[in-house]
Amino acid sequence: MIQKKVFRVLFFNQQKKEQKIKYLHLIKKKQKLYRIYYTFYFFFLIYKKFINCITKNGKKIIAYKIMDNLCCTLAKKTNKDPFIIILNVLLKCLPLIEIKKRFIGKNKKKRRLVLVPCMINNPTKSISLAIHWIIRGARKRYYKSFKKNLYIEILDTYKHLNSSESLKIFNENQKLVFENRTNMRFKW
């Protein structure tokens, strides 16, 4: 039995430089799904997570406008697919190990705080950490509009520049993990 699914896909025409909407008619057989479905579903989840992290005081419409403007400017300036750019940026900032704080000792007076590196088993947690780092780096920028700050932060991490705050946060995390690698035995 063949089921027909309709997916709404955004793509950017490089000749006209305008955002257009195209409907892809994908045919789903019993155990076969096309790769396009997975990639767009994955990007849709990341897009939603970006919007939830950008949202302040419950104003999601502004967050949607910021993300749409970001995708349009990335497509215009770089002449590449903005989905691929954002995925590459996330892969550059994706942490595999995080630092957790543990108190060691039986008595309350003799307890000490120890930083313990732990593996991140859940991939959605590592993706959300990377998104939070990118947004935190964009908020540290000195331009007036958050749209421009986010755009410049994503381009800097894509080009692997030293001015990227998210890469600095990622490197600081890696240094903390390397310095506290002897505390791995306290992970329980």
C-alpha positions as protocol buffer text, in pm:
chain_id: "A"
residue {
  index: 1
  type: MET
  ca { x: 0 y: 0 z: 0 }
}
residue {
  index: 2
  type: ILE
  ca { x: 146 y: 334 z: -104 }
}
residue {
  index: 3
  type: GLN
  ca { x: 84 y: 645 z: 101 }
}
residue {
  index: 4
  type: LYS
  ca { x: 149 y: 989 z: -35 }
}
residue {
  index: 5
  type: LYS
  ca { x: 294 y: 1251 z: 199 }
}
residue {
  index: 6
  type: VAL
  ca { x: 329 y: 1620 z: 123 }
}
residue {
  index: 7
  type: PHE
  ca { x: 614 y: 1812 z: 281 }
}
residue {
  index: 8
  type: ARG
  ca { x: 660 y: 2185 z: 270 }
}
residue {
  index: 9
  type: VAL
  ca { x: 1022 y: 2270 z: 197 }
}
residue {
  index: 10
  type: LEU
  ca { x: 1188 y: 2610 z: 195 }
}
residue {
  index: 11
  type: PHE
  ca { x: 1455 y: 2661 z: -62 }
}
residue {
  index: 12
  type: PHE
  ca { x: 1629 y: 2967 z: -197 }
}
residue {
  index: 13
  type: ASN
  ca { x: 1654 y: 3052 z: -564 }
}
residue {
  index: 14
  type: GLN
  ca { x: 2004 y: 3191 z: -624 }
}
residue {
  index: 15
  type: GLN
  ca { x: 1913 y: 3373 z: -945 }
}
residue {
  index: 16
  type: LYS
  ca { x: 1622 y: 3572 z: -805 }
}
residue {
  index: 17
  type: LYS
  ca { x: 1751 y: 3572 z: -444 }
}
residue {
  index: 18
  type: GLU
  ca { x: 1399 y: 3527 z: -311 }
}
residue {
  index: 19
  type: GLN
  ca { x: 1252 y: 3283 z: -69 }
}
residue {
  index: 20
  type: LYS
  ca { x: 1015 y: 3037 z: -233 }
}
residue {
  index: 21
  type: ILE
  ca { x: 807 y: 2748 z: -110 }
}
residue {
  index: 22
  type: LYS
  ca { x: 801 y: 2421 z: -293 }
}
residue {
  index: 23
  type: TYR
  ca { x: 597 y: 2116 z: -212 }
}
residue {
  index: 24
  type: LEU
  ca { x: 774 y: 1785 z: -234 }
}
residue {
  index: 25
  type: HIS
  ca { x: 555 y: 1490 z: -294 }
}
residue {
  index: 26
  type: LEU
  ca { x: 732 y: 1196 z: -138 }
}
residue {
  index: 27
  type: ILE
  ca { x: 606 y: 846 z: -176 }
}
residue {
  index: 28
  type: LYS
  ca { x: 636 y: 633 z: 134 }
}
residue {
  index: 29
  type: LYS
  ca { x: 641 y: 259 z: 88 }
}
residue {
  index: 30
  type: LYS
  ca { x: 613 y: 11 z: 372 }
}
residue {
  index: 31
  type: GLN
  ca { x: 968 y: 17 z: 505 }
}
residue {
  index: 32
  type: LYS
  ca { x: 1133 y: 282 z: 287 }
}
residue {
  index: 33
  type: LEU
  ca { x: 1167 y: 646 z: 369 }
}
residue {
  index: 34
  type: TYR
  ca { x: 1362 y: 886 z: 159 }
}
residue {
  index: 35
  type: ARG
  ca { x: 1665 y: 1059 z: 302 }
}
residue {
  index: 36
  type: ILE
  ca { x: 1507 y: 1400 z: 242 }
}
residue {
  index: 37
  type: TYR
  ca { x: 1243 y: 1330 z: 503 }
}
residue {
  index: 38
  type: TYR
  ca { x: 1503 y: 1257 z: 770 }
}
residue {
  index: 39
  type: THR
  ca { x: 1719 y: 1560 z: 694 }
}
residue {
  index: 40
  type: PHE
  ca { x: 1429 y: 1805 z: 691 }
}
residue {
  index: 41
  type: TYR
  ca { x: 1278 y: 1653 z: 1002 }
}
residue {
  index: 42
  type: PHE
  ca { x: 1616 y: 1679 z: 1178 }
}
residue {
  index: 43
  type: PHE
  ca { x: 1658 y: 2041 z: 1072 }
}
residue {
  index: 44
  type: PHE
  ca { x: 1300 y: 2116 z: 1178 }
}
residue {
  index: 45
  type: LEU
  ca { x: 1383 y: 1994 z: 1530 }
}
residue {
  index: 46
  type: ILE
  ca { x: 1698 y: 2209 z: 1540 }
}
residue {
  index: 47
  type: TYR
  ca { x: 1503 y: 2507 z: 1404 }
}
residue {
  index: 48
  type: LYS
  ca { x: 1243 y: 2467 z: 1680 }
}
residue {
  index: 49
  type: LYS
  ca { x: 1513 y: 2438 z: 1947 }
}
residue {
  index: 50
  type: PHE
  ca { x: 1682 y: 2756 z: 1818 }
}
residue {
  index: 51
  type: ILE
  ca { x: 1350 y: 2938 z: 1836 }
}
residue {
  index: 52
  type: ASN
  ca { x: 1283 y: 2817 z: 2191 }
}
residue {
  index: 53
  type: CYS
  ca { x: 1628 y: 2932 z: 2304 }
}
residue {
  index: 54
  type: ILE
  ca { x: 1598 y: 3274 z: 2138 }
}
residue {
  index: 55
  type: THR
  ca { x: 1251 y: 3340 z: 2283 }
}
residue {
  index: 56
  type: LYS
  ca { x: 1240 y: 3599 z: 2561 }
}
residue {
  index: 57
  type: ASN
  ca { x: 932 y: 3680 z: 2772 }
}
residue {
  index: 58
  type: GLY
  ca { x: 715 y: 3445 z: 2563 }
}
residue {
  index: 59
  type: LYS
  ca { x: 752 y: 3641 z: 2237 }
}
residue {
  index: 60
  type: LYS
  ca { x: 792 y: 3357 z: 1988 }
}
residue {
  index: 61
  type: ILE
  ca { x: 688 y: 3561 z: 1685 }
}
residue {
  index: 62
  type: ILE
  ca { x: 999 y: 3775 z: 1722 }
}
residue {
  index: 63
  type: ALA
  ca { x: 1212 y: 3460 z: 1748 }
}
residue {
  index: 64
  type: TYR
  ca { x: 1053 y: 3324 z: 1428 }
}
residue {
  index: 65
  type: LYS
  ca { x: 1131 y: 3652 z: 1251 }
}
residue {
  index: 66
  type: ILE
  ca { x: 1492 y: 3640 z: 1371 }
}
residue {
  index: 67
  type: MET
  ca { x: 1540 y: 3282 z: 1246 }
}
residue {
  index: 68
  type: ASP
  ca { x: 1373 y: 3353 z: 910 }
}
residue {
  index: 69
  type: ASN
  ca { x: 1586 y: 3663 z: 865 }
}
residue {
  index: 70
  type: LEU
  ca { x: 1896 y: 3463 z: 960 }
}
residue {
  index: 71
  type: CYS
  ca { x: 1820 y: 3193 z: 700 }
}
residue {
  index: 72
  type: CYS
  ca { x: 1752 y: 3454 z: 429 }
}
residue {
  index: 73
  type: THR
  ca { x: 2071 y: 3651 z: 497 }
}
residue {
  index: 74
  type: LEU
  ca { x: 2282 y: 3334 z: 513 }
}
residue {
  index: 75
  type: ALA
  ca { x: 2144 y: 3226 z: 176 }
}
residue {
  index: 76
  type: LYS
  ca { x: 2199 y: 3568 z: 18 }
}
residue {
  index: 77
  type: LYS
  ca { x: 2549 y: 3639 z: 151 }
}
residue {
  index: 78
  type: THR
  ca { x: 2707 y: 3295 z: 123 }
}
residue {
  index: 79
  type: ASN
  ca { x: 2516 y: 3152 z: -177 }
}
residue {
  index: 80
  type: LYS
  ca { x: 2487 y: 2824 z: 13 }
}
residue {
  index: 81
  type: ASP
  ca { x: 2204 y: 2638 z: 176 }
}
residue {
  index: 82
  type: PRO
  ca { x: 2146 y: 2786 z: 526 }
}
residue {
  index: 83
  type: PHE
  ca { x: 2049 y: 2442 z: 662 }
}
residue {
  index: 84
  type: ILE
  ca { x: 2393 y: 2306 z: 579 }
}
residue {
  index: 85
  type: ILE
  ca { x: 2569 y: 2609 z: 730 }
}
residue {
  index: 86
  type: ILE
  ca { x: 2377 y: 2582 z: 1057 }
}
residue {
  index: 87
  type: LEU
  ca { x: 2439 y: 2206 z: 1077 }
}
residue {
  index: 88
  type: ASN
  ca { x: 2813 y: 2258 z: 1020 }
}
residue {
  index: 89
  type: VAL
  ca { x: 2820 y: 2524 z: 1291 }
}
residue {
  index: 90
  type: LEU
  ca { x: 2647 y: 2290 z: 1533 }
}
residue {
  index: 91
  type: LEU
  ca { x: 2891 y: 2009 z: 1453 }
}
residue {
  index: 92
  type: LYS
  ca { x: 3186 y: 2239 z: 1527 }
}
residue {
  index: 93
  type: CYS
  ca { x: 3044 y: 2332 z: 1868 }
}
residue {
  index: 94
  type: LEU
  ca { x: 2902 y: 1992 z: 1962 }
}
residue {
  index: 95
  type: PRO
  ca { x: 3035 y: 1874 z: 2301 }
}
residue {
  index: 96
  type: LEU
  ca { x: 3075 y: 1506 z: 2379 }
}
residue {
  index: 97
  type: ILE
  ca { x: 3184 y: 1549 z: 2742 }
}
residue {
  index: 98
  type: GLU
  ca { x: 3047 y: 1791 z: 3001 }
}
residue {
  index: 99
  type: ILE
  ca { x: 3159 y: 1899 z: 3346 }
}
residue {
  index: 100
  type: LYS
  ca { x: 2940 y: 1825 z: 3648 }
}
residue {
  index: 101
  type: LYS
  ca { x: 2992 y: 1946 z: 4004 }
}
residue {
  index: 102
  type: ARG
  ca { x: 3002 y: 1684 z: 4279 }
}
residue {
  index: 103
  type: PHE
  ca { x: 3044 y: 1721 z: 4653 }
}
residue {
  index: 104
  type: ILE
  ca { x: 3280 y: 1462 z: 4801 }
}
residue {
  index: 105
  type: GLY
  ca { x: 3290 y: 1378 z: 5172 }
}
residue {
  index: 106
  type: LYS
  ca { x: 3064 y: 1239 z: 5444 }
}
residue {
  index: 107
  type: ASN
  ca { x: 3058 y: 1532 z: 5681 }
}
residue {
  index: 108
  type: LYS
  ca { x: 2909 y: 1861 z: 5578 }
}
residue {
  index: 109
  type: LYS
  ca { x: 3210 y: 2052 z: 5713 }
}
residue {
  index: 110
  type: LYS
  ca { x: 3468 y: 1842 z: 5530 }
}
residue {
  index: 111
  type: ARG
  ca { x: 3293 y: 1827 z: 5195 }
}
residue {
  index: 112
  type: ARG
  ca { x: 3475 y: 1961 z: 4893 }
}
residue {
  index: 113
  type: LEU
  ca { x: 3357 y: 2051 z: 4546 }
}
residue {
  index: 114
  type: VAL
  ca { x: 3503 y: 1846 z: 4261 }
}
residue {
  index: 115
  type: LEU
  ca { x: 3455 y: 1900 z: 3888 }
}
residue {
  index: 116
  type: VAL
  ca { x: 3387 y: 1564 z: 3724 }
}
residue {
  index: 117
  type: PRO
  ca { x: 3389 y: 1511 z: 3345 }
}
residue {
  index: 118
  type: CYS
  ca { x: 3094 y: 1299 z: 3228 }
}
residue {
  index: 119
  type: MET
  ca { x: 2998 y: 1165 z: 2889 }
}
residue {
  index: 120
  type: ILE
  ca { x: 2685 y: 1306 z: 2728 }
}
residue {
  index: 121
  type: ASN
  ca { x: 2477 y: 1003 z: 2636 }
}
residue {
  index: 122
  type: ASN
  ca { x: 2179 y: 1195 z: 2500 }
}
residue {
  index: 123
  type: PRO
  ca { x: 2248 y: 1360 z: 2160 }
}
residue {
  index: 124
  type: THR
  ca { x: 1968 y: 1614 z: 2208 }
}
residue {
  index: 125
  type: LYS
  ca { x: 2142 y: 1743 z: 2520 }
}
residue {
  index: 126
  type: SER
  ca { x: 2468 y: 1801 z: 2333 }
}
residue {
  index: 127
  type: ILE
  ca { x: 2279 y: 1977 z: 2052 }
}
residue {
  index: 128
  type: SER
  ca { x: 2097 y: 2199 z: 2300 }
}
residue {
  index: 129
  type: LEU
  ca { x: 2428 y: 2284 z: 2473 }
}
residue {
  index: 130
  type: ALA
  ca { x: 2579 y: 2385 z: 2139 }
}
residue {
  index: 131
  type: ILE
  ca { x: 2275 y: 2601 z: 2057 }
}
residue {
  index: 132
  type: HIS
  ca { x: 2293 y: 2768 z: 2398 }
}
residue {
  index: 133
  type: TRP
  ca { x: 2662 y: 2842 z: 2346 }
}
residue {
  index: 134
  type: ILE
  ca { x: 2597 y: 2997 z: 2004 }
}
residue {
  index: 135
  type: ILE
  ca { x: 2318 y: 3216 z: 2140 }
}
residue {
  index: 136
  type: ARG
  ca { x: 2526 y: 3317 z: 2442 }
}
residue {
  index: 137
  type: GLY
  ca { x: 2808 y: 3416 z: 2207 }
}
residue {
  index: 138
  type: ALA
  ca { x: 2566 y: 3618 z: 1996 }
}
residue {
  index: 139
  type: ARG
  ca { x: 2438 y: 3802 z: 2303 }
}
residue {
  index: 140
  type: LYS
  ca { x: 2793 y: 3899 z: 2399 }
}
residue {
  index: 141
  type: ARG
  ca { x: 2844 y: 4077 z: 2067 }
}
residue {
  index: 142
  type: TYR
  ca { x: 2839 y: 4456 z: 2055 }
}
residue {
  index: 143
  type: TYR
  ca { x: 2608 y: 4528 z: 1759 }
}
residue {
  index: 144
  type: LYS
  ca { x: 2266 y: 4680 z: 1822 }
}
residue {
  index: 145
  type: SER
  ca { x: 2040 y: 4416 z: 1669 }
}
residue {
  index: 146
  type: PHE
  ca { x: 2039 y: 4055 z: 1782 }
}
residue {
  index: 147
  type: LYS
  ca { x: 1976 y: 3945 z: 1421 }
}
residue {
  index: 148
  type: LYS
  ca { x: 2313 y: 4082 z: 1311 }
}
residue {
  index: 149
  type: ASN
  ca { x: 2488 y: 3943 z: 1620 }
}
residue {
  index: 150
  type: LEU
  ca { x: 2354 y: 3594 z: 1557 }
}
residue {
  index: 151
  type: TYR
  ca { x: 2440 y: 3611 z: 1188 }
}
residue {
  index: 152
  type: ILE
  ca { x: 2800 y: 3720 z: 1259 }
}
residue {
  index: 153
  type: GLU
  ca { x: 2841 y: 3458 z: 1532 }
}
residue {
  index: 154
  type: ILE
  ca { x: 2725 y: 3179 z: 1301 }
}
residue {
  index: 155
  type: LEU
  ca { x: 2952 y: 3299 z: 1019 }
}
residue {
  index: 156
  type: ASP
  ca { x: 3253 y: 3323 z: 1253 }
}
residue {
  index: 157
  type: THR
  ca { x: 3203 y: 2970 z: 1381 }
}
residue {
  index: 158
  type: TYR
  ca { x: 3145 y: 2845 z: 1027 }
}
residue {
  index: 159
  type: LYS
  ca { x: 3472 y: 3001 z: 910 }
}
residue {
  index: 160
  type: HIS
  ca { x: 3645 y: 2885 z: 1231 }
}
residue {
  index: 161
  type: LEU
  ca { x: 3761 y: 3235 z: 1333 }
}
residue {
  index: 162
  type: ASN
  ca { x: 3907 y: 3322 z: 1673 }
}
residue {
  index: 163
  type: SER
  ca { x: 3647 y: 3594 z: 1731 }
}
residue {
  index: 164
  type: SER
  ca { x: 3373 y: 3333 z: 1773 }
}
residue {
  index: 165
  type: GLU
  ca { x: 3252 y: 3323 z: 2133 }
}
residue {
  index: 166
  type: SER
  ca { x: 3088 y: 2982 z: 2097 }
}
residue {
  index: 167
  type: LEU
  ca { x: 3417 y: 2823 z: 1992 }
}
residue {
  index: 168
  type: LYS
  ca { x: 3589 y: 2989 z: 2289 }
}
residue {
  index: 169
  type: ILE
  ca { x: 3328 y: 2841 z: 2524 }
}
residue {
  index: 170
  type: PHE
  ca { x: 3375 y: 2500 z: 2357 }
}
residue {
  index: 171
  type: ASN
  ca { x: 3754 y: 2522 z: 2399 }
}
residue {
  index: 172
  type: GLU
  ca { x: 3719 y: 2628 z: 2765 }
}
residue {
  index: 173
  type: ASN
  ca { x: 3498 y: 2326 z: 2824 }
}
residue {
  index: 174
  type: GLN
  ca { x: 3757 y: 2099 z: 2663 }
}
residue {
  index: 175
  type: LYS
  ca { x: 4033 y: 2251 z: 2880 }
}
residue {
  index: 176
  type: LEU
  ca { x: 3830 y: 2191 z: 3196 }
}
residue {
  index: 177
  type: VAL
  ca { x: 3772 y: 1831 z: 3092 }
}
residue {
  index: 178
  type: PHE
  ca { x: 4143 y: 1780 z: 3029 }
}
residue {
  index: 179
  type: GLU
  ca { x: 4246 y: 1942 z: 3360 }
}
residue {
  index: 180
  type: ASN
  ca { x: 3997 y: 1739 z: 3566 }
}
residue {
  index: 181
  type: ARG
  ca { x: 4044 y: 1405 z: 3395 }
}
residue {
  index: 182
  type: THR
  ca { x: 4180 y: 1258 z: 3722 }
}
residue {
  index: 183
  type: ASN
  ca { x: 3839 y: 1312 z: 3884 }
}
residue {
  index: 184
  type: MET
  ca { x: 3670 y: 1062 z: 3652 }
}
residue {
  index: 185
  type: ARG
  ca { x: 3666 y: 809 z: 3936 }
}
residue {
  index: 186
  type: PHE
  ca { x: 3409 y: 1024 z: 4124 }
}
residue {
  index: 187
  type: LYS
  ca { x: 3152 y: 976 z: 3850 }
}
residue {
  index: 188
  type: TRP
  ca { x: 2867 y: 772 z: 3989 }
}
